[in-house]
Coordinates of C-alpha atoms in Angstrom, one line a residue:
Chain R
M19 CA 62.4 -7.4 9.3
T20 CA 59.4 -5.7 10.9
A21 CA 58.1 -6.6 14.3
P22 CA 55.1 -8.9 14.2
T23 CA 51.8 -7.1 14.5
P24 CA 50.4 -7.6 18.0
R25 CA 47.3 -9.8 18.0
R26 CA 44.3 -7.9 19.3
A27 CA 41.9 -10.7 19.4
P28 CA 39.1 -9.2 21.5
A29 CA 39.0 -5.9 19.5
G30 CA 39.3 -7.7 16.2
A31 CA 36.5 -10.1 17.2
A32 CA 34.3 -7.1 18.1
V33 CA 34.9 -5.5 14.7
L34 CA 34.2 -8.7 13.0
R35 CA 30.9 -9.1 14.8
E36 CA 29.9 -5.6 13.7
D37 CA 30.9 -6.4 10.1
V38 CA 28.8 -9.6 10.2
T39 CA 25.8 -7.6 11.6
E40 CA 26.1 -5.0 8.9
A41 CA 26.6 -7.6 6.2
I42 CA 23.4 -9.3 7.3
R43 CA 21.5 -6.0 7.4
A44 CA 22.7 -5.2 3.8
A45 CA 21.7 -8.7 2.7
V46 CA 18.2 -8.3 4.1
F47 CA 17.6 -5.2 2.0
E48 CA 18.9 -6.9 -1.1
E49 CA 16.7 -10.0 -0.4
L50 CA 13.7 -7.9 0.3
A51 CA 14.0 -5.9 -2.8
A52 CA 14.6 -9.1 -4.9
V53 CA 12.1 -11.5 -3.6
G54 CA 9.9 -9.7 -1.0
F55 CA 9.1 -10.5 2.6
A56 CA 6.9 -13.5 2.1
R57 CA 9.5 -15.4 -0.1
M58 CA 12.5 -14.2 1.9
S59 CA 14.2 -16.8 4.1
I60 CA 16.9 -16.7 6.8
E61 CA 18.8 -19.2 4.6
G62 CA 18.7 -16.8 1.6
I63 CA 19.8 -13.9 3.8
A64 CA 22.7 -15.9 5.3
R65 CA 23.8 -17.1 1.8
R66 CA 23.8 -13.5 0.5
A67 CA 25.6 -12.2 3.5
G68 CA 28.2 -15.0 3.3
V69 CA 27.6 -16.2 6.8
G70 CA 26.1 -19.2 8.4
K71 CA 22.4 -19.3 9.4
T72 CA 23.5 -19.5 13.1
A73 CA 25.1 -16.0 12.8
V74 CA 21.7 -14.6 11.8
Y75 CA 19.7 -16.5 14.5
R76 CA 22.2 -15.4 17.1
R77 CA 21.1 -11.8 16.4
W78 CA 17.4 -12.0 15.4
K79 CA 15.0 -14.7 16.2
S80 CA 13.0 -14.5 13.0
K81 CA 12.9 -12.7 9.7
L82 CA 10.1 -10.5 11.0
D83 CA 12.3 -9.4 13.9
L84 CA 15.0 -8.6 11.4
V85 CA 12.8 -6.5 9.2
L86 CA 11.1 -4.7 12.0
D87 CA 14.6 -3.9 13.5
L88 CA 15.6 -2.3 10.1
V89 CA 12.4 -0.5 9.7
G90 CA 12.6 0.9 13.2
A91 CA 16.2 2.2 12.6
F92 CA 14.9 3.8 9.3
A93 CA 11.9 5.4 11.0
A94 CA 14.0 6.7 13.9
Q95 CA 16.4 8.6 11.6
G96 CA 13.6 10.0 9.5
L97 CA 11.1 12.7 10.1
P98 CA 12.7 15.6 11.9
A99 CA 9.9 17.9 13.2
P100 CA 9.8 21.0 11.0
D101 CA 9.6 24.4 12.8
T102 CA 9.4 27.1 10.1
G103 CA 7.0 29.4 11.9
S104 CA 4.1 28.9 9.4
L105 CA 1.7 26.0 8.6
H106 CA 2.5 26.2 5.0
G107 CA 6.3 26.1 5.7
D108 CA 5.9 23.2 8.1
V109 CA 3.7 21.2 5.7
R110 CA 6.1 21.9 2.8
A111 CA 9.1 20.8 4.9
L112 CA 7.3 17.6 6.0
L113 CA 6.3 16.8 2.4
E114 CA 10.0 17.2 1.4
V115 CA 11.2 14.7 4.0
A116 CA 8.3 12.3 3.4
S117 CA 8.8 12.4 -0.4
H118 CA 12.5 11.6 0.1
A119 CA 11.7 8.8 2.5
L120 CA 8.9 7.3 0.3
R121 CA 11.4 7.0 -2.6
H122 CA 13.9 5.1 -0.4
P123 CA 13.8 1.3 -1.1
V124 CA 12.7 0.7 2.5
A125 CA 9.5 2.6 2.0
S126 CA 8.8 1.7 -1.6
K127 CA 9.3 -2.0 -1.3
V128 CA 9.5 -3.0 2.4
I129 CA 6.6 -0.9 3.7
P130 CA 4.1 -2.4 1.2
D131 CA 5.4 -5.8 2.1
L132 CA 4.9 -5.2 5.8
L133 CA 1.4 -3.9 5.2
V134 CA 0.5 -7.1 3.4
E135 CA 1.7 -9.1 6.5
A136 CA -0.1 -6.6 8.8
A137 CA -3.4 -7.2 7.0
R138 CA -3.2 -10.8 8.1
H139 CA -1.4 -10.7 11.5
P140 CA -2.6 -8.3 14.2
E141 CA 0.7 -8.5 16.1
I142 CA 2.6 -7.3 13.0
A143 CA 0.0 -4.6 12.4
E144 CA 0.6 -3.3 15.9
T145 CA 4.4 -3.2 15.5
V146 CA 4.3 -1.6 12.1
K147 CA 1.9 1.0 13.5
S148 CA 4.0 1.9 16.5
T149 CA 7.2 1.8 14.5
L150 CA 6.2 3.7 11.4
L151 CA 3.0 5.6 12.0
D152 CA 3.3 6.9 15.6
G153 CA 6.4 8.9 14.7
Q154 CA 4.7 10.6 11.8
Q155 CA 1.5 11.2 13.8
G156 CA 3.6 12.8 16.5
V157 CA 5.2 15.3 14.0
V158 CA 1.9 16.2 12.5
T159 CA 0.3 16.6 15.9
R160 CA 2.9 19.2 16.8
I161 CA 2.5 21.0 13.5
V162 CA -1.2 21.2 14.0
R163 CA -0.9 22.3 17.6
E164 CA 1.4 25.2 16.7
A165 CA -0.8 26.2 13.8
V166 CA -3.7 26.4 16.2
A167 CA -1.7 28.4 18.6
R168 CA -0.8 30.9 15.8
G169 CA -4.5 31.1 14.8
E170 CA -3.8 29.4 11.4
L171 CA -6.1 26.5 12.1
P172 CA -9.3 26.5 14.3
E173 CA -9.3 25.0 17.8
G174 CA -10.0 21.3 17.7
A175 CA -8.4 20.6 14.3
D176 CA -7.9 16.8 14.1
P177 CA -4.3 15.7 13.8
A178 CA -5.2 12.3 12.5
R179 CA -7.2 13.8 9.7
A180 CA -4.2 16.2 9.1
L181 CA -1.9 13.3 8.6
D182 CA -4.3 11.7 6.1
L183 CA -4.5 15.0 4.1
I184 CA -0.8 15.7 4.1
V185 CA 0.8 12.3 3.7
G186 CA -2.1 10.4 2.0
P187 CA -1.8 12.0 -1.5
L188 CA 1.9 11.7 -1.5
Y189 CA 1.9 8.0 -0.5
W190 CA -0.8 7.3 -3.0
R191 CA 1.2 8.9 -5.8
L192 CA 4.6 7.5 -5.0
V193 CA 3.8 4.1 -3.6
V194 CA 0.5 3.1 -5.2
V195 CA 0.3 4.9 -8.6
R196 CA 4.1 5.1 -8.9
T197 CA 4.3 7.8 -11.5
P198 CA 7.0 10.5 -11.2
L199 CA 6.1 13.8 -9.6
P200 CA 5.9 16.7 -12.1
P201 CA 8.1 19.7 -11.2
G202 CA 6.6 21.9 -8.5
Y203 CA 4.3 19.1 -7.3
A204 CA 5.4 19.3 -3.6
D205 CA 4.6 23.0 -3.7
D206 CA 1.2 22.4 -5.1
L207 CA 0.6 19.6 -2.6
A208 CA 1.6 21.8 0.3
R209 CA -0.8 24.6 -0.8
S210 CA -3.6 22.0 -1.3
A211 CA -3.0 20.4 2.1
V212 CA -3.1 23.8 3.9
A213 CA -6.4 24.6 2.1
A214 CA -7.7 21.1 2.9
L215 CA -6.8 21.5 6.6
G216 CA -8.5 24.8 6.9
A217 CA -11.7 23.6 5.1
Chain M
M224 CA -43.9 -44.2 -11.1
T225 CA -42.6 -41.0 -12.6
A226 CA -41.0 -40.7 -16.0
P227 CA -37.2 -40.7 -15.9
T228 CA -35.8 -37.2 -16.1
P229 CA -34.4 -36.7 -19.6
R230 CA -30.6 -36.4 -19.6
R231 CA -29.5 -33.0 -20.6
A232 CA -25.8 -33.7 -20.8
P233 CA -24.6 -30.5 -22.6
A234 CA -26.6 -28.1 -20.5
G235 CA -25.8 -29.9 -17.3
A236 CA -22.1 -29.9 -18.2
A237 CA -22.3 -26.2 -18.9
V238 CA -23.8 -25.6 -15.5
L239 CA -21.2 -27.7 -13.9
R240 CA -18.4 -25.9 -15.7
E241 CA -19.8 -22.6 -14.4
D242 CA -20.0 -24.0 -10.9
V243 CA -16.4 -25.1 -11.0
T244 CA -15.3 -21.7 -12.2
E245 CA -17.2 -20.0 -9.4
A246 CA -15.9 -22.4 -6.8
I247 CA -12.3 -21.7 -8.0
R248 CA -13.0 -17.9 -7.9
A249 CA -14.3 -18.2 -4.3
A250 CA -11.3 -20.3 -3.3
V251 CA -8.9 -17.7 -4.7
F252 CA -10.4 -15.1 -2.4
E253 CA -10.2 -17.3 0.6
E254 CA -6.6 -18.3 -0.2
L255 CA -5.6 -14.7 -0.8
A256 CA -7.1 -13.6 2.5
A257 CA -5.6 -16.5 4.4
V258 CA -2.0 -16.7 3.0
G259 CA -1.5 -13.8 0.6
F260 CA -0.5 -13.8 -3.1
A261 CA 3.2 -14.8 -2.7
R262 CA 2.4 -17.9 -0.6
M263 CA -0.7 -18.8 -2.6
S264 CA -0.4 -21.9 -4.9
I265 CA -2.6 -23.3 -7.7
E266 CA -2.5 -26.5 -5.7
G267 CA -3.9 -24.8 -2.5
I268 CA -6.6 -23.1 -4.6
A269 CA -7.6 -26.4 -6.2
R270 CA -7.7 -28.2 -2.9
R271 CA -9.9 -25.5 -1.3
A272 CA -12.3 -25.5 -4.4
G273 CA -12.5 -29.3 -4.3
V274 CA -11.3 -29.6 -7.9
G275 CA -8.2 -30.9 -9.6
K276 CA -5.3 -28.7 -10.5
T277 CA -6.1 -29.3 -14.2
A278 CA -9.5 -27.7 -13.8
V279 CA -7.7 -24.5 -12.7
Y280 CA -5.1 -24.6 -15.4
R281 CA -7.7 -25.1 -18.1
R282 CA -9.2 -21.7 -17.2
W283 CA -6.2 -19.6 -16.2
K284 CA -2.5 -20.1 -17.0
S285 CA -1.1 -18.8 -13.7
K286 CA -2.1 -17.6 -10.3
L287 CA -1.3 -14.0 -11.5
D288 CA -3.8 -14.4 -14.4
L289 CA -6.4 -15.7 -11.9
V290 CA -5.9 -12.8 -9.5
L291 CA -5.8 -10.1 -12.3
D292 CA -9.0 -11.6 -13.7
L293 CA -10.8 -11.3 -10.4
V294 CA -9.4 -7.8 -9.8
G295 CA -10.5 -6.8 -13.3
A296 CA -14.1 -8.0 -12.6
F297 CA -14.1 -6.1 -9.3
A298 CA -12.8 -2.9 -10.8
A299 CA -15.3 -3.1 -13.7
Q300 CA -18.3 -3.3 -11.4
G301 CA -17.1 -0.5 -9.2
L302 CA -16.8 3.2 -9.7
P303 CA -19.9 4.5 -11.4
A304 CA -19.2 8.0 -12.6
P305 CA -21.1 10.4 -10.3
D306 CA -23.0 13.2 -11.9
T307 CA -24.5 15.3 -9.2
G308 CA -24.2 18.7 -10.8
S309 CA -21.6 20.1 -8.3
L310 CA -17.9 19.4 -7.6
H311 CA -18.6 18.8 -3.9
G312 CA -21.5 16.4 -4.7
D313 CA -19.4 14.5 -7.2
V314 CA -16.4 14.2 -4.9
R315 CA -18.6 13.2 -2.0
A316 CA -20.3 10.5 -4.2
L317 CA -16.9 9.2 -5.4
L318 CA -15.6 9.0 -1.8
E319 CA -18.6 7.1 -0.8
V320 CA -18.0 4.5 -3.5
A321 CA -14.3 4.4 -3.0
S322 CA -14.6 4.0 0.8
H323 CA -17.0 1.1 0.3
A324 CA -14.6 -0.5 -2.3
L325 CA -11.5 0.0 -0.1
R326 CA -13.2 -1.9 2.8
H327 CA -13.9 -4.9 0.5
P328 CA -11.5 -7.8 0.9
V329 CA -10.3 -7.4 -2.7
A330 CA -9.1 -3.9 -1.9
S331 CA -7.9 -4.3 1.7
K332 CA -6.0 -7.5 1.1
V333 CA -5.5 -8.2 -2.6
I334 CA -4.5 -4.7 -3.8
P335 CA -1.7 -4.4 -1.3
D336 CA -0.5 -7.9 -2.3
L337 CA -0.5 -6.9 -6.0
L338 CA 1.3 -3.7 -5.2
V339 CA 4.1 -5.7 -3.6
E340 CA 4.4 -7.8 -6.8
A341 CA 4.1 -4.7 -9.0
A342 CA 7.1 -3.1 -7.2
R343 CA 9.2 -6.0 -8.4
H344 CA 7.7 -6.9 -11.8
P345 CA 7.0 -4.2 -14.4
E346 CA 4.6 -6.3 -16.3
I347 CA 2.4 -6.8 -13.2
A348 CA 2.7 -3.1 -12.5
E349 CA 1.4 -2.4 -16.0
T350 CA -1.6 -4.7 -15.6
V351 CA -2.5 -3.5 -12.2
K352 CA -2.2 0.1 -13.4
S353 CA -4.5 -0.5 -16.4
T354 CA -6.9 -2.7 -14.4
L355 CA -7.2 -0.6 -11.2
L356 CA -6.0 2.9 -11.8
D357 CA -7.1 3.8 -15.3
G358 CA -10.8 3.4 -14.4
Q359 CA -10.5 5.7 -11.4
Q360 CA -8.5 8.2 -13.3
G361 CA -11.2 8.2 -16.0
V362 CA -13.9 9.0 -13.5
V363 CA -11.9 11.8 -11.8
T364 CA -10.9 13.3 -15.2
R365 CA -14.6 13.6 -16.0
I366 CA -15.4 15.1 -12.6
V367 CA -12.7 17.7 -13.1
R368 CA -13.7 18.5 -16.7
E369 CA -17.3 19.1 -15.7
A370 CA -16.2 21.3 -12.7
V371 CA -14.0 23.3 -15.1
A372 CA -17.0 23.7 -17.5
R373 CA -19.2 24.9 -14.6
G374 CA -16.4 27.4 -13.5
E375 CA -15.8 25.6 -10.2
L376 CA -12.2 24.8 -11.0
P377 CA -9.8 26.9 -13.1
E378 CA -8.9 25.9 -16.6
G379 CA -6.0 23.4 -16.7
A380 CA -6.8 21.8 -13.4
D381 CA -4.7 18.5 -13.3
P382 CA -6.8 15.4 -13.1
A383 CA -3.9 13.2 -11.9
R384 CA -3.3 15.6 -9.0
A385 CA -7.1 15.6 -8.4
L386 CA -7.1 11.8 -8.0
D387 CA -4.2 12.0 -5.5
L388 CA -6.1 14.6 -3.5
I389 CA -9.4 12.8 -3.5
V390 CA -8.5 9.1 -3.2
G391 CA -5.0 9.4 -1.5
P392 CA -6.2 10.4 2.0
L393 CA -8.9 7.7 2.0
Y394 CA -6.5 5.0 0.8
W395 CA -3.9 6.1 3.4
R396 CA -6.5 5.9 6.2
L397 CA -8.3 2.7 5.2
V398 CA -5.5 0.6 3.8
V399 CA -2.2 1.9 5.4
V400 CA -3.2 3.3 8.8
R401 CA -6.2 1.0 9.1
T402 CA -8.1 2.9 11.8
P403 CA -11.9 3.3 11.5
L404 CA -13.3 6.5 10.1
P405 CA -15.0 8.7 12.7
P406 CA -18.6 9.7 11.9
G407 CA -18.8 12.5 9.3
Y408 CA -15.3 11.7 8.0
A409 CA -16.4 11.3 4.4
D410 CA -18.1 14.7 4.5
D411 CA -15.0 16.4 6.0
L412 CA -12.8 14.7 3.4
A413 CA -15.1 15.9 0.5
R414 CA -14.9 19.5 1.8
S415 CA -11.2 19.2 2.2
A416 CA -10.7 17.7 -1.2
V417 CA -12.7 20.4 -2.9
A418 CA -10.7 23.1 -1.0
A419 CA -7.5 21.3 -2.0
L420 CA -8.5 21.1 -5.7
G421 CA -9.2 24.8 -5.8
A422 CA -6.0 25.9 -4.0

């Protein structure tokens, strides 16, 4: 006969709470991918996660909060600032990270969804902008500043335009046109972006 | 006393039918802008147009058909092929047209909506692609071919990559980031795109 396992209620409850949170997060991704933001409901998320609606509402007050929380976590882990010592190297590294990120379900399904909402609701636009774009703009601003310091770009090079020239073509191709990148595409794009920045 | 106006039932009926069609089209734009594609219903469109649901279903079999019909009409009237005699002039002219088009409600609200649907439904993706992208790709292919013929671009320049480099940054800025273009931006972008194409 073995001794009974001691009950560790508080710790067990904490683990359970974490599990529920993770189950809800996973369910949100699945629901988003399946039906999109507009049609997604807290009820559908709860059903998919196998929890009650209250469990969702205890953690997030709306589906928008839920999605912005996930997007924020995704954006925070992404985009390390490259520091390769050359403009071409930095742009190439940024394109590598961005192209990986834009193929992730969060980017390819959830970001377009959020943009649709952002086009109609200024408060969503503001949150999406600060969550998703400010981080990217910060990285590009640093890349441009260092390229200017090395003499690779002229004084006064505009970081906002640089972001457009580096990320724009990739986003267009991966998220709008949605055709696969041919081999060597990221290299071509890096070369093009560097030429575009210097023009 | 004036003579009674002769009844012109068939012609009058034809005019009325056209009016109803136009009223429905206008209502679709208003509904799309207000609630988006996912939440839009044939019922809401009919209500806004002041017609019965049957009047809508007689003309289009679903809300997707309706929206694709409008997008097709919009895409057909847009994008005249520029023929300025230089790559820079052609790119500049294309950016002018594209920047105008991307500020139109169809582009800034409806296209993102359709991309959200396209991400989940391959048949919508196919229609959006042939309706919206093939026209643009055709124009850019011609611009690239003529630039190659004039010796401004090397043989084998890739028209798909050219579309990414020309339209990508503008789309990113106007539809994703949604910040106003500073003065002279289209000129800067044209110069950048030409440098990017030649790199």
